[in-house]
Amino acid sequence: MEGILFWFLALVLLGSAVAVITNRSPVASALSLVTMILALAGLFGLLGAYFLAAIQVWVYAGAVMVLFLFIIMLLDLKAEEGMPLRALGVGAGLFLVLFLGVGIWHAIPASAWEANGLRAAVSNDAASIGHLLFGAYVLPFEAVGFLLLVAMVGVIVLSKRDV
Amino acid sequence: MGTPTLGHYLVLSGLLFTIGLAGVIVRRDLLIMYMCLEIMLNAANLSLVAFSRFSQQVRGQVLVFFVITVAAVEVAVGLALLVSLYRMKRTTKAEEITALKF
């Protein structure tokens, strides 16, 4: 069951990620990105990270995607017109992708393929993440909170015509 | 159709990262390039969660939590920059923004 679910979600994930970059229309790209994010949330759930799956749906599929769609509507972006592909560019791109792919493939140790590597998921993951966030990682947590404040002020400054 | 191992998740994450990188290179619209950056961040998150699951450590998930927060900040500031750029140049195409070109 877990295997079938994994392959299904992986297929949706990669298919929608490809659709993000092949769609000409920005709205279609944004909707493909939502599909990708939801598939990734499903994979997080499959890995037992239920808290992160929920955060993924709230923050990404909710807040970030609304922001993207809002900007697309605001700027009234048109579909990108096609540009002829040059052989050199396609060749360089394929080389880069192959180079990176082979590098990633070799970076994975053989022990990663052992099926017995999977043990029981961490139970009650939200509680243990909370204990870590407000215990060992309380300083980074506060720093991230401050970063959010800085971003909020920065966005207001950028959006106002004359401050 | 056996149980997926850590290797499956890592290959999936690598493929996703490669698709995101290809998108940043291929597309010329800054907004779509932002979306592809999000794809790459999500690919890194997937491998972090997979490592966290297979090594029984919750700390990896804490790192993913921070990455998601910083990605949200990045999108907010990036899109604000995009809007103010659009006000000046009336375009979001990467090749038409050449103010710093020598």
Short mmCIF file of C-alpha atoms in Angstrom, two decimals:
data_model
loop_
_atom_site.label_atom_id
_atom_site.label_comp_id
_atom_site.label_asym_id
_atom_site.label_seq_id
_atom_site.Cartn_x
_atom_site.Cartn_y
_atom_site.Cartn_z
CA MET A 1 0.00 0.00 0.00
CA GLU A 2 2.76 2.39 0.98
CA GLY A 3 4.64 1.53 -2.22
CA ILE A 4 1.63 2.26 -4.46
CA LEU A 5 0.98 5.53 -2.65
CA PHE A 6 4.63 6.53 -2.96
CA TRP A 7 4.75 5.90 -6.72
CA PHE A 8 1.46 7.68 -7.28
CA LEU A 9 2.55 10.76 -5.31
CA ALA A 10 6.01 10.75 -6.93
CA LEU A 11 4.40 10.69 -10.38
CA VAL A 12 2.05 13.57 -9.53
CA LEU A 13 4.95 15.49 -7.95
CA LEU A 14 7.29 15.22 -10.93
CA GLY A 15 4.52 15.66 -13.50
CA SER A 16 3.23 18.86 -11.94
CA ALA A 17 6.79 20.18 -11.43
CA VAL A 18 7.42 19.70 -15.15
CA ALA A 19 4.05 21.34 -15.88
CA VAL A 20 5.17 24.43 -13.89
CA ILE A 21 8.01 25.08 -16.31
CA THR A 22 6.30 23.94 -19.54
CA ASN A 23 3.05 25.88 -19.15
CA ARG A 24 3.03 29.14 -21.06
CA SER A 25 0.34 30.75 -18.97
CA PRO A 26 1.45 31.99 -15.51
CA VAL A 27 -1.87 31.02 -13.90
CA ALA A 28 -1.54 27.45 -15.17
CA SER A 29 2.02 27.36 -13.78
CA ALA A 30 0.80 28.56 -10.39
CA LEU A 31 -1.94 25.92 -10.29
CA SER A 32 0.59 23.23 -11.23
CA LEU A 33 2.74 24.47 -8.34
CA VAL A 34 -0.23 24.02 -5.98
CA THR A 35 -0.61 20.42 -7.21
CA MET A 36 3.11 19.85 -6.64
CA ILE A 37 2.94 21.25 -3.13
CA LEU A 38 -0.07 19.10 -2.24
CA ALA A 39 1.69 15.97 -3.58
CA LEU A 40 4.74 16.87 -1.49
CA ALA A 41 2.52 17.28 1.58
CA GLY A 42 1.22 13.77 0.85
CA LEU A 43 4.80 12.46 0.77
CA PHE A 44 5.52 14.22 4.08
CA GLY A 45 2.49 12.42 5.51
CA LEU A 46 3.79 9.12 4.09
CA LEU A 47 7.10 9.78 5.88
CA GLY A 48 5.25 10.29 9.17
CA ALA A 49 5.86 14.06 9.30
CA TYR A 50 2.20 14.95 9.78
CA PHE A 51 2.93 18.34 11.34
CA LEU A 52 5.06 19.40 8.38
CA ALA A 53 2.42 18.10 5.95
CA ALA A 54 -0.12 20.39 7.62
CA ILE A 55 2.34 23.33 7.62
CA GLN A 56 3.08 22.68 3.96
CA VAL A 57 -0.60 22.95 3.07
CA TRP A 58 -1.20 26.01 5.23
CA VAL A 59 1.88 28.05 4.42
CA TYR A 60 2.60 27.02 0.83
CA ALA A 61 -0.71 25.97 -0.71
CA GLY A 62 -2.49 28.63 1.32
CA ALA A 63 -0.46 31.77 1.91
CA VAL A 64 2.34 31.61 -0.65
CA MET A 65 0.16 30.51 -3.56
CA VAL A 66 -2.46 33.15 -2.86
CA LEU A 67 0.38 35.69 -2.97
CA PHE A 68 1.58 34.32 -6.32
CA LEU A 69 -1.89 34.36 -7.87
CA PHE A 70 -2.53 37.82 -6.46
CA ILE A 71 0.63 39.16 -8.10
CA ILE A 72 -0.22 37.43 -11.41
CA MET A 73 -3.64 39.11 -11.39
CA LEU A 74 -2.17 42.45 -10.25
CA LEU A 75 0.51 42.62 -12.94
CA ASP A 76 -1.84 41.13 -15.57
CA LEU A 77 0.91 38.89 -16.93
CA LYS A 78 0.44 37.53 -20.42
CA ALA A 79 1.44 34.07 -21.56
CA GLU A 80 5.08 33.91 -22.52
CA GLU A 81 5.49 33.71 -26.27
CA GLY A 82 7.71 30.95 -27.57
CA MET A 83 11.29 31.61 -28.51
CA PRO A 84 13.16 29.27 -30.87
CA LEU A 85 15.45 26.94 -28.94
CA ARG A 86 19.08 27.08 -29.91
CA ALA A 87 21.00 23.83 -30.24
CA LEU A 88 23.84 25.14 -28.06
CA GLY A 89 21.46 26.11 -25.27
CA VAL A 90 19.62 22.80 -25.34
CA GLY A 91 22.93 20.92 -25.37
CA ALA A 92 24.32 22.91 -22.47
CA GLY A 93 21.11 22.42 -20.49
CA LEU A 94 21.04 18.66 -21.08
CA PHE A 95 24.72 18.41 -20.11
CA LEU A 96 24.06 20.34 -16.89
CA VAL A 97 21.06 18.18 -15.98
CA LEU A 98 23.01 14.97 -16.68
CA PHE A 99 26.02 16.25 -14.73
CA LEU A 100 23.86 17.12 -11.73
CA GLY A 101 21.89 13.88 -11.97
CA VAL A 102 25.00 11.70 -12.02
CA GLY A 103 26.43 13.71 -9.12
CA ILE A 104 23.28 13.18 -7.04
CA TRP A 105 23.20 9.50 -7.97
CA HIS A 106 26.76 9.00 -6.75
CA ALA A 107 26.14 10.98 -3.59
CA ILE A 108 23.55 8.42 -2.42
CA PRO A 109 25.28 5.70 -0.40
CA ALA A 110 24.45 2.04 -1.12
CA SER A 111 23.10 1.63 2.39
CA ALA A 112 20.26 4.02 1.51
CA TRP A 113 18.67 1.28 -0.62
CA GLU A 114 18.35 -1.24 2.21
CA ALA A 115 14.68 -1.91 2.82
CA ASN A 116 15.22 -2.58 6.52
CA GLY A 117 16.30 1.04 7.01
CA LEU A 118 12.68 1.95 7.65
CA ARG A 119 11.66 1.76 11.27
CA ALA A 120 8.63 3.07 13.06
CA ALA A 121 7.95 6.76 12.54
CA VAL A 122 8.54 9.17 15.39
CA SER A 123 5.25 9.18 17.23
CA ASN A 124 3.63 12.46 18.19
CA ASP A 125 5.89 14.50 15.92
CA ALA A 126 4.17 17.86 16.57
CA ALA A 127 4.91 17.60 20.30
CA SER A 128 8.56 16.64 19.80
CA ILE A 129 9.07 19.43 17.23
CA GLY A 130 7.51 21.88 19.68
CA HIS A 131 9.80 20.74 22.49
CA LEU A 132 12.83 21.19 20.24
CA LEU A 133 11.66 24.58 18.91
CA PHE A 134 11.12 26.02 22.37
CA GLY A 135 14.03 24.18 23.94
CA ALA A 136 17.26 23.63 22.05
CA TYR A 137 16.29 25.82 19.08
CA VAL A 138 14.63 28.72 20.84
CA LEU A 139 17.26 31.23 19.62
CA PRO A 140 16.87 30.37 15.91
CA PHE A 141 13.12 30.37 16.46
CA GLU A 142 13.21 33.92 17.81
CA ALA A 143 15.58 34.95 15.01
CA VAL A 144 13.09 33.63 12.43
CA GLY A 145 10.34 35.57 14.16
CA PHE A 146 12.47 38.70 13.90
CA LEU A 147 13.14 37.89 10.25
CA LEU A 148 9.38 37.83 9.64
CA LEU A 149 9.09 41.27 11.24
CA VAL A 150 11.94 42.62 9.10
CA ALA A 151 10.30 41.16 5.97
CA MET A 152 6.98 42.76 6.89
CA VAL A 153 8.57 46.19 7.33
CA GLY A 154 10.60 45.70 4.15
CA VAL A 155 7.53 44.80 2.09
CA ILE A 156 5.69 47.89 3.36
CA VAL A 157 8.66 50.11 2.50
CA LEU A 158 8.96 48.57 -0.97
CA SER A 159 5.25 48.84 -1.72
CA LYS A 160 4.75 52.44 -0.67
CA ARG A 161 5.45 54.91 -3.44
CA ASP A 162 7.10 57.49 -1.21
CA VAL A 163 7.98 56.75 2.39
CA MET B 1 6.16 -1.99 -5.62
CA GLY B 2 8.03 -2.70 -2.42
CA THR B 3 8.28 -0.31 0.47
CA PRO B 4 10.15 2.83 -0.64
CA THR B 5 13.60 3.16 0.88
CA LEU B 6 15.66 6.25 1.65
CA GLY B 7 17.24 5.98 -1.79
CA HIS B 8 13.87 6.34 -3.51
CA TYR B 9 13.15 9.55 -1.66
CA LEU B 10 16.62 10.93 -2.35
CA VAL B 11 16.37 10.22 -6.09
CA LEU B 12 12.91 11.82 -6.15
CA SER B 13 14.30 14.87 -4.35
CA GLY B 14 17.23 15.08 -6.77
CA LEU B 15 14.91 14.90 -9.78
CA LEU B 16 12.69 17.60 -8.33
CA PHE B 17 15.70 19.84 -7.67
CA THR B 18 16.93 19.32 -11.24
CA ILE B 19 13.50 20.25 -12.66
CA GLY B 20 13.53 23.43 -10.56
CA LEU B 21 17.04 24.34 -11.71
CA ALA B 22 16.10 23.73 -15.35
CA GLY B 23 13.09 25.98 -14.89
CA VAL B 24 15.19 28.85 -13.52
CA ILE B 25 17.49 28.54 -16.53
CA VAL B 26 14.83 28.04 -19.21
CA ARG B 27 12.11 30.48 -18.21
CA ARG B 28 12.52 34.22 -18.70
CA ASP B 29 9.67 35.47 -16.55
CA LEU B 30 10.87 36.47 -13.07
CA LEU B 31 7.64 35.25 -11.47
CA ILE B 32 8.01 31.75 -12.95
CA MET B 33 11.66 31.78 -11.87
CA TYR B 34 10.47 32.41 -8.31
CA MET B 35 8.15 29.41 -8.61
CA CYS B 36 11.09 27.27 -9.72
CA LEU B 37 13.10 28.49 -6.72
CA GLU B 38 10.23 27.25 -4.56
CA ILE B 39 10.44 23.86 -6.31
CA MET B 40 14.14 23.64 -5.43
CA LEU B 41 13.53 24.56 -1.79
CA ASN B 42 10.79 21.94 -1.63
CA ALA B 43 13.15 19.33 -3.08
CA ALA B 44 15.65 20.06 -0.31
CA ASN B 45 12.83 19.81 2.25
CA LEU B 46 11.83 16.40 0.92
CA SER B 47 15.32 14.98 1.39
CA LEU B 48 15.56 16.53 4.87
CA VAL B 49 12.26 14.93 5.92
CA ALA B 50 13.35 11.60 4.43
CA PHE B 51 16.66 11.72 6.33
CA SER B 52 14.80 12.67 9.48
CA ARG B 53 12.44 9.69 9.07
CA PHE B 54 15.10 7.12 8.32
CA SER B 55 17.49 8.22 11.07
CA GLN B 56 14.71 8.65 13.66
CA GLN B 57 15.69 12.23 14.43
CA VAL B 58 13.11 15.01 14.73
CA ARG B 59 15.79 17.68 14.31
CA GLY B 60 15.61 17.40 10.53
CA GLN B 61 11.95 18.35 10.67
CA VAL B 62 12.81 21.40 12.78
CA LEU B 63 15.19 22.49 10.01
CA VAL B 64 12.41 22.00 7.44
CA PHE B 65 10.16 24.18 9.60
CA PHE B 66 12.77 26.96 9.44
CA VAL B 67 13.25 26.51 5.69
CA ILE B 68 9.49 26.85 5.09
CA THR B 69 9.42 30.05 7.17
CA VAL B 70 12.38 31.59 5.37
CA ALA B 71 10.89 30.57 2.00
CA ALA B 72 7.67 32.40 2.90
CA VAL B 73 9.71 35.50 3.80
CA GLU B 74 11.64 35.20 0.55
CA VAL B 75 8.44 35.02 -1.51
CA ALA B 76 6.92 38.03 0.26
CA VAL B 77 9.98 40.25 -0.20
CA GLY B 78 10.68 38.93 -3.71
CA LEU B 79 7.17 39.62 -4.93
CA ALA B 80 7.24 43.11 -3.41
CA LEU B 81 10.49 43.74 -5.30
CA LEU B 82 8.86 42.40 -8.45
CA VAL B 83 5.89 44.76 -8.07
CA SER B 84 8.12 47.81 -7.57
CA LEU B 85 10.27 46.71 -10.52
CA TYR B 86 7.13 46.40 -12.65
CA ARG B 87 6.15 49.94 -11.67
CA MET B 88 9.46 51.28 -12.99
CA LYS B 89 10.03 49.10 -16.07
CA ARG B 90 6.53 47.78 -16.95
CA THR B 91 8.02 44.31 -17.44
CA THR B 92 8.88 41.15 -15.49
CA LYS B 93 11.06 39.59 -18.18
CA ALA B 94 14.56 38.87 -16.92
CA GLU B 95 16.30 39.85 -20.18
CA GLU B 96 14.66 43.29 -20.31
CA ILE B 97 16.02 44.34 -16.92
CA THR B 98 19.49 45.53 -17.84
CA ALA B 99 20.02 48.57 -15.61
CA LEU B 100 23.22 47.08 -14.15
CA LYS B 101 24.55 45.86 -17.48
CA PHE B 102 27.98 47.27 -18.27
#
